Every structure is written in structure tokens, then in C-alpha cells.
XYZ file of C-alpha atoms in Angstrom:
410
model
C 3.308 26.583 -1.148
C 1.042 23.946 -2.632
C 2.746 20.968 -3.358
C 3.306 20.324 -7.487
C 2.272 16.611 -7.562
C -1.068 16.150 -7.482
C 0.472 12.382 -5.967
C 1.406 14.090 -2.996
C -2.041 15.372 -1.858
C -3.440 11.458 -2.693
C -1.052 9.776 -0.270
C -1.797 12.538 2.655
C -5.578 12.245 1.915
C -4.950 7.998 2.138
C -3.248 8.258 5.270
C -5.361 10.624 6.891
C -8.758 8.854 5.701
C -7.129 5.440 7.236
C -6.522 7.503 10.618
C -9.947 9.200 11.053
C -11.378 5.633 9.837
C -9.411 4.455 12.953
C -10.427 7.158 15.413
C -14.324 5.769 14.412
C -15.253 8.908 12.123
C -16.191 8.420 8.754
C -16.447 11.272 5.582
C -14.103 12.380 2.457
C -10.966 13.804 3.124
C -9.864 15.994 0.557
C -6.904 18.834 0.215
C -7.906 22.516 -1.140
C -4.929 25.152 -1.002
C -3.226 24.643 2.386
C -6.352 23.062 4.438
C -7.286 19.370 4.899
C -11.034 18.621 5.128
C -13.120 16.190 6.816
C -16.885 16.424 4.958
C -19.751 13.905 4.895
C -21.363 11.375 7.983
C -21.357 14.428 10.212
C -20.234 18.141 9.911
C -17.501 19.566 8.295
C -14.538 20.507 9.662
C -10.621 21.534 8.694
C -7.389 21.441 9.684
C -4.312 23.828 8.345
C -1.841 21.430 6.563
C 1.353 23.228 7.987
C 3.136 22.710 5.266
C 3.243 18.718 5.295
C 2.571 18.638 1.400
C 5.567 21.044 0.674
C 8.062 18.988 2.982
C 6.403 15.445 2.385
C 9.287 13.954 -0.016
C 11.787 14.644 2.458
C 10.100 12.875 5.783
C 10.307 9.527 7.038
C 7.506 6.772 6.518
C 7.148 7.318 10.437
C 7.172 10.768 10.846
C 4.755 10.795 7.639
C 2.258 8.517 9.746
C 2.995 10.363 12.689
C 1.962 13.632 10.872
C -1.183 12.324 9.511
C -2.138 10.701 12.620
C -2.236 14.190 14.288
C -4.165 15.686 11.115
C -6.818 12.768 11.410
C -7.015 13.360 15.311
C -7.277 17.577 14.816
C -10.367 16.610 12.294
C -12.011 14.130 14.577
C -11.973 16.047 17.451
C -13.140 19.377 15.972
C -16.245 17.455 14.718
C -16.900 15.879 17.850
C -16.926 19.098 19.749
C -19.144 21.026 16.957
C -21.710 18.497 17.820
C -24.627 19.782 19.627
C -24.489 18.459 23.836
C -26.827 15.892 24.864
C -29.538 17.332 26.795
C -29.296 16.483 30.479
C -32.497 15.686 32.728
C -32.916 18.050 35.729
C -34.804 15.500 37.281
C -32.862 13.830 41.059
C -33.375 10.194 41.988
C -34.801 9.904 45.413
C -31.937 9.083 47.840
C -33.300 5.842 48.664
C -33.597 4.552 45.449
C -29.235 4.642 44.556
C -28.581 2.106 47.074
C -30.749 -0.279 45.262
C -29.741 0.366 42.395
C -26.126 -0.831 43.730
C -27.039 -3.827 44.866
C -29.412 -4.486 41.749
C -26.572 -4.110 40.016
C -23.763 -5.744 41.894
C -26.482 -9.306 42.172
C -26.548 -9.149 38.088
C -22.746 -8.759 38.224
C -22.899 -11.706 40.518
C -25.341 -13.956 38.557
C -22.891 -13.502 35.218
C -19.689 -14.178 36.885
C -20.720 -17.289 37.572
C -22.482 -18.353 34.695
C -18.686 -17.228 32.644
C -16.776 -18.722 34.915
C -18.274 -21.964 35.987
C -18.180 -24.843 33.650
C -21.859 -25.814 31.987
C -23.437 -29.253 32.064
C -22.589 -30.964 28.771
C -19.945 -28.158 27.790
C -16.962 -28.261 29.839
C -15.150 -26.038 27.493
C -15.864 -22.097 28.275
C -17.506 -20.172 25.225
C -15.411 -17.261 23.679
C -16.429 -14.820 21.746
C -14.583 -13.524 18.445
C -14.574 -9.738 18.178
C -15.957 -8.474 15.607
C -14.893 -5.222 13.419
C -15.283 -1.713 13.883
C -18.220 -1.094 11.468
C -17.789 2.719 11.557
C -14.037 2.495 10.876
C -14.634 0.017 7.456
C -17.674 1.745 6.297
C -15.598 4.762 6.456
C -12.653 3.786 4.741
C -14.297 1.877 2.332
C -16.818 5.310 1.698
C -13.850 7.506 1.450
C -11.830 4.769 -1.242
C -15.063 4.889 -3.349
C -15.248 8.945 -3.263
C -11.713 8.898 -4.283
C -11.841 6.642 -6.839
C -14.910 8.652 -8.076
C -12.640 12.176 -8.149
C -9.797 10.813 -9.998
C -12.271 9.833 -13.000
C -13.438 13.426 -12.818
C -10.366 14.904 -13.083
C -8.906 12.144 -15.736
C -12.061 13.007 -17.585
C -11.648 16.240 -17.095
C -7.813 16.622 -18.955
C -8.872 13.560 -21.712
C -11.287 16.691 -22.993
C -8.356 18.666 -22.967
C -6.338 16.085 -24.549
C -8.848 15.656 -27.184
C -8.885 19.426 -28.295
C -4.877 19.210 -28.925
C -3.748 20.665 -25.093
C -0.437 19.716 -23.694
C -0.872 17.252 -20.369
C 1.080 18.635 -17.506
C 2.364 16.839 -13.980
C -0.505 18.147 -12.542
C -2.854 16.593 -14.658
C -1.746 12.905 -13.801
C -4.598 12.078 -11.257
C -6.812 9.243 -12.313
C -4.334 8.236 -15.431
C -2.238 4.731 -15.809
C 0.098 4.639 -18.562
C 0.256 1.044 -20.699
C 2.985 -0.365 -22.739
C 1.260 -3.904 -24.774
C 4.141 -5.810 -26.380
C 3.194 -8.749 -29.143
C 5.012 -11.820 -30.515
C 4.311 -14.688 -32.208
C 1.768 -16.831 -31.039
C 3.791 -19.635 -31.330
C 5.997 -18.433 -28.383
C 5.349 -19.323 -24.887
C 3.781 -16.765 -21.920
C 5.118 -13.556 -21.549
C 3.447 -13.176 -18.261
C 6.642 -14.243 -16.349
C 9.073 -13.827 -19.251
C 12.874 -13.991 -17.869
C 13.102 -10.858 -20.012
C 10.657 -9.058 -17.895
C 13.329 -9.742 -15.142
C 15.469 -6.537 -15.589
C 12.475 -3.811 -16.189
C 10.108 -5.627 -13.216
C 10.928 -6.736 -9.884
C 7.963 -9.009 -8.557
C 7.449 -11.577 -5.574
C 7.451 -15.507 -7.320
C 3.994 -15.734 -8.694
C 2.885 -11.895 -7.906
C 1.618 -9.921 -11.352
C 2.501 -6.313 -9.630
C 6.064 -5.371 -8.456
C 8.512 -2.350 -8.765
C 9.707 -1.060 -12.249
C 13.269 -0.760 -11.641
C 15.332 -0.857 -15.182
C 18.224 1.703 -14.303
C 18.178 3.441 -17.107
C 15.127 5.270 -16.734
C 15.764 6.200 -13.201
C 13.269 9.126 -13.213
C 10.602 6.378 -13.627
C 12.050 3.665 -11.638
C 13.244 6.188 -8.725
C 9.372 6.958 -8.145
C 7.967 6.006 -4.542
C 4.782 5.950 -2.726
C 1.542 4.114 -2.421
C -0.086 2.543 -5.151
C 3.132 3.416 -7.203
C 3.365 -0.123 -8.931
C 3.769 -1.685 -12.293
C 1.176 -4.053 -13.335
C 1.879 -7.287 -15.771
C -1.370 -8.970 -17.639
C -1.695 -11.401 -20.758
C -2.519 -9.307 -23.697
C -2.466 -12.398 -26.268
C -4.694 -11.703 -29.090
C -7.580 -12.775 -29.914
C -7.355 -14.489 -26.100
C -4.697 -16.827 -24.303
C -6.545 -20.003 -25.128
C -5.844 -19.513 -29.317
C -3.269 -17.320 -29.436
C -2.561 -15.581 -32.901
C 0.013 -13.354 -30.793
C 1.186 -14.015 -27.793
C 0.650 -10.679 -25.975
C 1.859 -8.964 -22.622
C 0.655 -5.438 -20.949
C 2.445 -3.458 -18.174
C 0.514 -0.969 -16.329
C 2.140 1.866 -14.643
C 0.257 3.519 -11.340
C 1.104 6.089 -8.629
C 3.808 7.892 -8.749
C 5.134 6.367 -11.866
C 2.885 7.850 -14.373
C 4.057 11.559 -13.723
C 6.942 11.432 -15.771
C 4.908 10.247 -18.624
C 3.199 13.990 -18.562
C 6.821 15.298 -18.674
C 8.671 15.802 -21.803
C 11.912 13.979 -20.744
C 9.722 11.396 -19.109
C 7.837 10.295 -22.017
C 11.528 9.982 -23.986
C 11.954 7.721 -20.949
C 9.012 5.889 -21.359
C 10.053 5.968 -25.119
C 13.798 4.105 -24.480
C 11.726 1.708 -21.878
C 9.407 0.748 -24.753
C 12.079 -0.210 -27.006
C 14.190 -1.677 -25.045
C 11.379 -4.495 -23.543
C 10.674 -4.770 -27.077
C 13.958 -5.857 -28.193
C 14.254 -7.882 -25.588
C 11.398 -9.816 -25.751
C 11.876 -9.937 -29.313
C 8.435 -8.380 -29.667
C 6.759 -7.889 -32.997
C 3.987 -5.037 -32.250
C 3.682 -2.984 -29.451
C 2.089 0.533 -28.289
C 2.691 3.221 -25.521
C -0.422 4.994 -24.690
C -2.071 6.357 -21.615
C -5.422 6.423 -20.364
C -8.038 6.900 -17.901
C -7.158 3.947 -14.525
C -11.507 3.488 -15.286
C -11.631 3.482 -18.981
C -10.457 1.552 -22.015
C -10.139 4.346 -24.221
C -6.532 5.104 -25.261
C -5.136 8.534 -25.085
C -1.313 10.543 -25.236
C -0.447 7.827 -28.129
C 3.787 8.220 -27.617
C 5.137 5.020 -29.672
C 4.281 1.885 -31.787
C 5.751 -1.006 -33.074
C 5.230 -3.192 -36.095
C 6.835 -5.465 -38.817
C 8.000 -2.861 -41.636
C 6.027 0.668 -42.331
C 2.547 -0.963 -43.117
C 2.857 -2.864 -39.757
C 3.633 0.370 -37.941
C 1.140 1.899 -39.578
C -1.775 -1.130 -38.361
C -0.623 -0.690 -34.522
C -0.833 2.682 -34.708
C -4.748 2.857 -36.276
C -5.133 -0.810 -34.146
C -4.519 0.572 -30.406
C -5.477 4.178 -30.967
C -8.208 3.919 -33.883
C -9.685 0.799 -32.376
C -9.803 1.867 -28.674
C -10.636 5.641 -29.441
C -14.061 6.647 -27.986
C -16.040 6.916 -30.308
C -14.232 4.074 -32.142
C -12.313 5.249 -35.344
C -13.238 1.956 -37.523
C -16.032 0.486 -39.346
C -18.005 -1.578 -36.529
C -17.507 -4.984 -39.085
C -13.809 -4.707 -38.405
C -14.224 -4.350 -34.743
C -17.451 -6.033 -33.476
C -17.522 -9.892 -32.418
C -20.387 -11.649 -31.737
C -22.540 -8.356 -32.049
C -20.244 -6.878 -28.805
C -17.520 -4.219 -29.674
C -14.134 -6.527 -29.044
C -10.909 -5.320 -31.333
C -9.157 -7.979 -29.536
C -10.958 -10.930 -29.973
C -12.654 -9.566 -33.889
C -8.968 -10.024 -35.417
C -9.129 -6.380 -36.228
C -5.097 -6.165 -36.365
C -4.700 -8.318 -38.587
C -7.250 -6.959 -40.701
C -5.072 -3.647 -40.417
C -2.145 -5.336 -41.249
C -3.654 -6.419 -44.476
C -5.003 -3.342 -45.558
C -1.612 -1.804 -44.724
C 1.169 -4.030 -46.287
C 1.283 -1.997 -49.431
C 2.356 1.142 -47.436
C 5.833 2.663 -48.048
C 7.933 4.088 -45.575
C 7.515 7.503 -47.327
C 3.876 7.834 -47.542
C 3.404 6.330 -44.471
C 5.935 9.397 -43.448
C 3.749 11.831 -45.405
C 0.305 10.874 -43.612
C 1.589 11.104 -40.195
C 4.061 14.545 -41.174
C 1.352 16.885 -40.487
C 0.600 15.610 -36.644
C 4.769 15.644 -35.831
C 4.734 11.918 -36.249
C 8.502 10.578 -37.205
C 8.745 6.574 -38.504
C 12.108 5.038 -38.334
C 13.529 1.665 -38.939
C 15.758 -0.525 -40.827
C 14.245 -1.832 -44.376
C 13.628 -5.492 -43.612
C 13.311 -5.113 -39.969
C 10.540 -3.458 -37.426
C 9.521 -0.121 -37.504
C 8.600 2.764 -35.439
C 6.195 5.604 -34.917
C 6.911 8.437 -32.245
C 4.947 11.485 -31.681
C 6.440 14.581 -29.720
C 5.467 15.416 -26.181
C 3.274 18.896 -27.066
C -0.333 18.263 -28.339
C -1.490 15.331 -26.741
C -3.578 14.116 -29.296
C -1.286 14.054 -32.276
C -1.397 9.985 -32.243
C -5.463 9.942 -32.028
C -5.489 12.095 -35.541
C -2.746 10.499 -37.167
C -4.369 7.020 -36.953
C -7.716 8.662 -37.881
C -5.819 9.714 -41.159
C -4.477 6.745 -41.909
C -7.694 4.837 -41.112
C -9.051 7.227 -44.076
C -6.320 6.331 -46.038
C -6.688 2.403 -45.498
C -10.348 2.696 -46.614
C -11.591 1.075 -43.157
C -12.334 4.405 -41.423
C -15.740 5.863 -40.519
C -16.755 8.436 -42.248
């Protein structure tokens, strides 16, 4: 039975590329149904998976390498023997001529021996020589990481078409997709980069920008395991670090940790995570979106933050309107210096200006007709949510309000 998690088939692919990279093959390993295949720098060739991808959750790292080892081995060798034999000469040296050859051969051996092992005039020290890298095996690996990368894009593209015409994302859909939670605060405050409140929702090396998600209380998130499965802290400060208006921070989820997001209880757990950071870090704005890992266009809008209705409103037109593809705004409210930049244009604030006059009611009625639900208390922050089904509820709520603010396109 094919395995449900399209995550699954990545890290067996990754391990088996590495191995056949290592064996001195090169080509794109990819999984179809229940074969593995080896295809590109020589001919194609298969191998039955056996039903790794059904059991993989359950086995050991070693037994996991072990496994795809053999795969990468199977492949190899199958190619190898497909290969067409290397014509042999009929042709029989003279018997004369192999004893010369011998002793050709053993004076030459002679001659170098002593020119390695005896010291030379001037340079006492004996040369060595550094050895140098398997060019098949790097070319190979780096060949097969490029036609990966290239898939996942197809495939993200792919379900963001879907997305776009209203479809509901599924697990199997999550190849090529990072999910982002951006957090503001005043600009006044110091970094959030390495925040102590990051400390219970991130576990990172002293320094490091990646680490393990690991706040308890989403444990389907946190629970998640395998490679590239890591969460990803940057400096979102708008307009830039340097002059800070807001002092900004983003956390990017990868691997295995972005399947629950295509889940329905996931994305409420992604929904509490959100929240929660943003209490903590005593956050202002904020939005949880997801997009394509090679794109900056935001997609699968879940939740946004912002200081009353109107504010709500802004984040929700600033990091779905702004970022949509093609943008949602006028270009004067999002271009900078002639380039397309909403972060570095002032284009939230611009929202938040336009907005402030918007009641918790109307802002209520606008989003109603997508699913969207805001919630908050009167003087404090408030919240937008959109339900799992019909991933692009949040794109056409914000292009409503954007209509509704006057600073939509037409």
C-alpha cells in the first residue's frame, strides 16, 4: 500500500540518491506506486520498494539506511549490467613480447619507488598528495537535489491552482509547501530573533536560526520527525532591521511539520501555536499563511492579528492582499523605489489608516460570506480565523475588504 505522506517517499528518495551518489552513479531517483527508479546519466532502471514506504515510521535510523543502501546498490548494479560489454580484441601478443613487457614494467615500478621514497635535493620533506573528491558522486547528488527541488515547485504549483479555485488542500498535497507564522511589535522593542519567549515553542543550538518546534501543546506538530523537518527563525522588522517601525520575527515550518497544517485539527493547532507566541511575545500584528518553499506569494490564509477590528482587518489585506500574485493593491501603496516591496513601501501602515474607522460588525459582515469569524476584546487585539475547507477563503476576503478600503485594484 502506498504510503499516505508524500514526506515519506522524499526521505527514501534522499537516502537512496545519497547511496547511488556513493556507489559513483548519478540520475533522479524518484518513487511511482511501489517501484523506486534510477533515470538520467545512463539507463533506466527499477527496483520493487518491498514495502519500505508502508513500514518506514516504524524502523530504526539504521535499519532505514541499511534499507536504502540495498535499494541504491539493486539500482546501481542493474544499470551497470544493462550496459552494453566492451568489445574485446581477438588479436594474441606474440609470446616473446609478455616477458618484456614485465620487466618494462617492473624497471618503471623501480624508477618511482625511488624517486617517492628517497629524499630530494633541497626538499627533505616527502610530497603528499591530498585526495581529491569523487566528482561522479557530487555531481550526482548535487543533480538529483536540483531535480528535486525542481518537482516540489511543480507539485506546490500544481495544488496553489487548486487552492486558488476554492479546493480543500489535503496531506498529500504538502510537497514543496512551508507554512509561516510573522509576529510584529513595536519597533521600539529589542530583536525578536533570539527572544527568551521563543524559548518554549523553539529549541535551537546558541546562535543557530533553525532548531526543533517543540511547544507541548501542539504535539501533532512538535511530535513530527525526519529530514529537513525544522523550524526556521528570520527578522521580519518592517520596513527593514536598520529603521524599524515594527520590530518583526518569522518562523518557517519545513518537512514533516507542515502536514498537519493541510489537516483540519492541525491547522487549529497551528491556530493555538499562533496565539499563544503572540501573547507571549506581546506581539501586535501577526499572520499564519502557507506558501510555496520557492515563492513569496501567500496562500491557505488561517489567522491574523491586529490592534482592534480595523487593525485585523489591515493584516489580513497586508499579508494576503499585498503578497497575492497578482498583487491585490494599487502598485502606489506597494511599490518602493519603482520595485514591488510591501515591506519596505510602508504599505501596513497605509492599511491601518485606511482601516481605523472599521467596526467590529462590518468588519464581521465583509468577511461573513468567505466563513471568516473576528473575535476580540473591545480595547484589546483582534482576530481573524478562516475554517480549514476552501483554501482560499482568506485570499477573497482581503480582496473584499481591499474593495471596501478604496485601495484595491479594480
Amino acid at each position: 500500500m502506498p504510503a499516505a505522506d508524500p514526506e515519506v517517499y522524499r526521505e527514501i528518495e534522499t537516502l537512496v540518491a545519497e547511496a547511488v551518489a556513493r556507489f559513483g552513479a548519478a540520475g533522479e531517483v524518484r518513487i511511482v506506486a511501489d517501484q523506486i527508479y534510477l533515470e538520467g546519466y545512463g539507463p533506466p532502471t527499477s527496483a520493487a520498494l518491498g514495502g519500505l514506504d508502508a513500514h518506514w515510521d516504524g524502523l530504526a535510523p539504521e535499519v532505514r539506511q541499511r534499507r536504502t543502501t540495498a535499494l541504491a546498490r539493486e539500482l546501481v548494479q542493474k544499470r551497470r549490467a544493462s550496459l552494453p560489454p566492451t568489445a574485446r580484441r581477438s588479436f594474441k601478443l606474440p609470446g616473446f613480447v609478455a616477458p618484456l613487457v614485465i620487466l618494462a614494467l617492473a624497471g618503471v615500478a623501480l624508477w618511482f619507488a625511488r624517486a617517492w621514497l628517497l629524499p630530494q635535493r633541497g626538499n627533505p620533506t616527502p610530497t603528499t598528495t591530498t585526495p581529491t573528491p569523487n566528482p561522479v558522486a557530487s555531481v550526482g547528488a548535487d543533480a538529483y537535489e536540483a531535480e528535486r527541488r525542481a518537482r516540489a515547485e511543480r507539485v506546490c504549483q500544481a495544488t496553489r491552482s487548486r487552492v486558488m479555485r476554492g479546493a480543500t488542500v489535503g496531506p498529500t498535497d504538502v510537497e514543496g509547501w512551508v507554512v509561516e507564522l510573522v509576529l510584529l511589535r513595536d519597533g521600539s522593542s529589542g530583536d525578536l530573533t533570539f527572544d527568551p519567549g521563543l524559548g518554549p515553542f523553539v529549541a535551537r543550538r546558541p546562535g543557530a536560526l533553525s532548531g526543533r518546534f517543540v511547544w507541548p501543546a501542539a504535539e501533532d506538530i512538535s511530535g513530527a520527525e525526519g529530514p529537513s523537518t525544522l523550524v526556521t527563525v528570520a527578522d521580519a522588522s518592517l520596513p527593514n532591521p536598520q529603521q524599524p517601525k515594527h520590530r518583526g520575527v518569522s518562523l518557517t515550518f519545513s518537512g514533516r511539520y507542515v502536514a498537519p497544517y493541510f489537516k483540519d485539527e492541525g491547522r487549529k493547532s497551528f491556530v493555538r501555536v499562533a496565539a499563544a507566541l503572540a501573547e507571549r511575545l506581546g506581539a501586535t500584528h501577526g499572520a499564519l499563511y502557507a506558501r510555496c518553499a520557492e515563492s513569496s506569494t501567500h496562500h491557505l490564509g488561517a489567522w491574523f492579528l491586529g490592534p482592534g477590528p480595523g487593525g485585523a482587518a489591515a493584516s489580513l489585506v497586508y499579508w494576503m492582499g499585498a503578497f497575492a500574485d497578482p498583487p491585490q493593491l494599487r502598485a502606489a501603496l506597494i511599490r518602493h523605489d519603482g520595485v514591488v516591496s510591501p515591506e519596505a513601501s510602508g504599505t501596513l501602515g497605509q492599511l491601518e489608516d485606511a482601516a481605523k474607522d472599521l467596526t467590529k460588525p462590518r468588519v464581521a459582515k465583509l468577511i461573513g460570506s468567505d466563513g471568516g469569524m473576528i473575535g476580540g476584546h473591545p480595547d484589546g487585539p483582534h482576530a481573524i480565523t478562516f475554517p480549514f475547507k476552501d483554501g482560499n477563503r482568506a485570499a477573497r476576503a482581503s480582496r473584499e475588504l481591499a474593495r471596501e478600503l478604496g485601495v484595491g485594484v479594480d
